[in-house]
Short mmCIF file of C-alpha atoms in Angstrom, two decimals:
data_model
loop_
_atom_site.label_atom_id
_atom_site.label_comp_id
_atom_site.label_asym_id
_atom_site.label_seq_id
_atom_site.Cartn_x
_atom_site.Cartn_y
_atom_site.Cartn_z
CA MET A 250 -16.84 -0.47 3.74
CA VAL A 251 -13.85 1.03 5.51
CA GLN A 252 -14.10 4.69 6.52
CA ILE A 253 -10.91 6.54 5.57
CA GLN A 254 -10.53 9.87 7.31
CA GLY A 255 -8.09 11.29 9.80
CA VAL A 256 -4.32 11.10 10.07
CA TYR A 257 -2.46 8.22 8.46
CA THR A 258 1.31 8.03 8.84
CA ALA A 259 3.35 6.65 5.97
CA ILE A 260 6.10 4.90 7.91
CA VAL A 261 9.64 4.10 6.89
CA THR A 262 10.92 0.55 7.03
CA PRO A 263 13.90 0.62 9.41
CA PHE A 264 16.92 -1.60 8.88
CA VAL A 265 19.43 -2.99 11.35
CA LYS A 266 22.51 -0.73 11.28
CA GLY A 267 25.20 -2.18 9.03
CA SER A 268 22.81 -4.82 7.71
CA LEU A 269 20.23 -5.41 5.01
CA GLU A 270 17.79 -6.89 7.54
CA VAL A 271 14.53 -5.19 8.53
CA ASP A 272 14.77 -3.93 12.13
CA TYR A 273 11.48 -5.20 13.55
CA GLU A 274 12.28 -3.90 17.03
CA ALA A 275 12.66 -0.35 15.68
CA LEU A 276 9.57 -0.81 13.51
CA GLY A 277 7.55 -1.86 16.56
CA LYS A 278 8.73 1.20 18.50
CA GLN A 279 7.82 3.41 15.54
CA LEU A 280 4.31 1.93 15.43
CA GLU A 281 3.77 2.41 19.17
CA ARG A 282 4.95 6.03 18.94
CA GLN A 283 2.47 6.72 16.13
CA ILE A 284 -0.40 5.05 17.99
CA ALA A 285 0.44 6.98 21.17
CA GLY A 286 0.42 10.15 19.07
CA GLY A 287 -3.20 9.52 18.08
CA VAL A 288 -2.97 8.63 14.39
CA THR A 289 -5.97 7.04 12.71
CA GLY A 290 -3.88 4.66 10.69
CA ILE A 291 -0.50 3.40 9.57
CA VAL A 292 0.65 3.09 5.95
CA PRO A 293 3.46 0.53 5.70
CA VAL A 294 5.41 -0.35 2.56
CA GLY A 295 4.33 2.59 0.48
CA THR A 296 7.10 4.45 -1.30
CA THR A 297 8.14 6.02 2.03
CA GLY A 298 8.44 2.46 3.38
CA GLU A 299 10.98 1.36 0.79
CA CYS A 300 8.56 -0.91 -1.08
CA PRO A 301 10.57 -0.81 -4.34
CA THR A 302 13.69 -2.08 -2.55
CA LEU A 303 12.19 -4.80 -0.36
CA SER A 304 12.01 -8.39 -1.55
CA HIS A 305 8.50 -9.80 -1.88
CA GLU A 306 9.11 -11.87 1.25
CA GLU A 307 10.21 -8.80 3.22
CA HIS A 308 7.26 -6.81 1.87
CA ARG A 309 4.80 -9.45 3.05
CA ALA A 310 6.59 -9.88 6.39
CA VAL A 311 6.47 -6.14 7.13
CA ILE A 312 2.73 -6.03 6.42
CA GLU A 313 2.12 -9.02 8.67
CA PHE A 314 4.23 -7.53 11.46
CA VAL A 315 2.39 -4.20 11.28
CA VAL A 316 -1.06 -5.86 11.32
CA LYS A 317 -0.14 -8.04 14.31
CA THR A 318 1.53 -5.22 16.22
CA VAL A 319 -1.22 -2.63 15.84
CA ASN A 320 -3.81 -5.32 16.60
CA LYS A 321 -6.76 -3.25 15.31
CA ARG A 322 -5.88 -0.24 17.50
CA VAL A 323 -5.53 1.80 14.28
CA GLN A 324 -6.24 1.09 10.64
CA VAL A 325 -3.59 -0.32 8.31
CA ILE A 326 -3.47 0.76 4.67
CA ALA A 327 -0.70 -1.33 3.15
CA GLY A 328 1.18 -0.44 0.00
CA THR A 329 0.56 -3.24 -2.50
CA GLY A 330 1.21 -1.53 -5.81
CA SER A 331 3.56 -2.60 -8.56
CA ASN A 332 4.17 -1.95 -12.23
CA SER A 333 3.17 -5.59 -12.72
CA THR A 334 -0.58 -6.16 -12.41
CA ALA A 335 -0.06 -9.80 -11.39
CA GLU A 336 2.38 -8.77 -8.66
CA ALA A 337 0.03 -6.05 -7.39
CA ILE A 338 -2.81 -8.59 -7.25
CA SER A 339 -0.62 -11.05 -5.34
CA LEU A 340 0.51 -8.42 -2.81
CA THR A 341 -3.07 -7.20 -2.39
CA GLU A 342 -4.37 -10.74 -1.87
CA HIS A 343 -1.74 -11.30 0.81
CA ALA A 344 -2.56 -8.00 2.52
CA LYS A 345 -6.23 -8.93 2.56
CA ALA A 346 -5.47 -12.38 3.97
CA VAL A 347 -3.47 -10.97 6.90
CA GLY A 348 -6.13 -8.40 7.78
CA VAL A 349 -5.25 -4.95 6.49
CA ASP A 350 -8.09 -2.44 6.22
CA ALA A 351 -7.22 -1.20 2.73
CA ALA A 352 -4.49 -1.22 0.08
CA LEU A 353 -2.59 1.76 -1.26
CA VAL A 354 -2.00 1.00 -4.95
CA VAL A 355 0.32 3.16 -7.02
CA ASN A 356 0.03 3.75 -10.76
CA PRO A 357 2.24 1.27 -12.62
CA TYR A 358 5.63 2.96 -12.68
CA TYR A 359 8.08 2.86 -15.57
CA ASN A 360 5.56 1.27 -17.96
CA LYS A 361 3.71 4.54 -18.69
CA PRO A 362 0.34 2.90 -19.42
CA SER A 363 -2.45 4.65 -21.27
CA GLN A 364 -5.52 5.78 -19.35
CA GLU A 365 -7.26 2.59 -20.49
CA GLY A 366 -4.25 0.62 -19.27
CA LEU A 367 -4.54 2.30 -15.86
CA PHE A 368 -8.23 1.48 -15.78
CA GLN A 369 -7.60 -2.18 -16.62
CA HIS A 370 -4.77 -2.45 -14.06
CA PHE A 371 -6.86 -1.09 -11.19
CA SER A 372 -9.97 -2.98 -12.36
CA ALA A 373 -8.07 -6.25 -12.05
CA ILE A 374 -6.81 -5.39 -8.54
CA ASN A 375 -10.32 -4.28 -7.56
CA LYS A 376 -11.45 -7.91 -8.00
CA VAL A 377 -9.40 -8.93 -4.93
CA GLY A 378 -12.20 -7.40 -2.83
CA LEU A 379 -10.09 -5.18 -0.58
CA PRO A 380 -10.76 -1.42 -0.34
CA ILE A 381 -8.27 0.41 -2.57
CA VAL A 382 -6.75 3.86 -2.21
CA LEU A 383 -5.50 5.07 -5.60
CA TYR A 384 -1.96 6.47 -5.40
CA ASN A 385 -1.48 8.91 -8.27
CA ILE A 386 2.10 10.24 -8.19
CA PRO A 387 2.95 11.20 -11.77
CA GLY A 388 6.41 12.50 -10.92
CA ARG A 389 7.45 9.06 -9.74
CA CYS A 390 5.41 6.94 -12.15
CA GLY A 391 5.76 8.87 -15.40
CA VAL A 392 2.00 8.86 -15.95
CA MET A 393 -0.84 10.88 -14.44
CA MET A 394 -4.24 9.39 -13.87
CA THR A 395 -6.72 11.85 -15.39
CA PRO A 396 -9.92 12.97 -13.65
CA ALA A 397 -11.92 11.02 -16.25
CA THR A 398 -10.07 7.81 -15.38
CA VAL A 399 -10.52 8.46 -11.66
CA ALA A 400 -14.26 8.94 -12.27
CA ARG A 401 -14.45 5.61 -14.12
CA LEU A 402 -12.52 3.84 -11.36
CA ALA A 403 -14.71 5.42 -8.67
CA GLU A 404 -17.62 3.40 -10.07
CA LEU A 405 -15.88 0.15 -9.06
CA PRO A 406 -16.98 -1.22 -5.69
CA ASN A 407 -13.60 -1.31 -3.95
CA ILE A 408 -12.07 1.99 -5.05
CA VAL A 409 -12.61 4.10 -1.94
CA ALA A 410 -10.15 7.01 -2.02
CA ILE A 411 -7.33 8.75 -3.86
#
């Protein structure tokens, strides 16, 4: 199982000035700067990385670019969360296929699920078989994962951190 400890930088997704296109040259420079600075890992396409505003194709492409660029020099914990369980599963499956070390999965935003709903959502994503970092940000999601729900989720084999 992946060991998660150290410094992980949540990176922004840069865009070409005056365009809606991801600036992969700037992203590559950003990754190299973080690696040179001694981080343990990179966290692309979390909320800092504009995940809610990227298309699914862009989201997947950014993850692939980061994995290829860092080339196992640091860990990659990719944001794969969504308010749609099916979408979160799909993004997590893709992240696993391209070689990330773990997935950062946010509580379903906007939907305001019950604690049982949160448990079922994360249980379904757990089945992908990739280590999962729970991302509990109630101010952004409108729901807080309770300690009791976290304890239940911690019993699942792929829930590794919060």
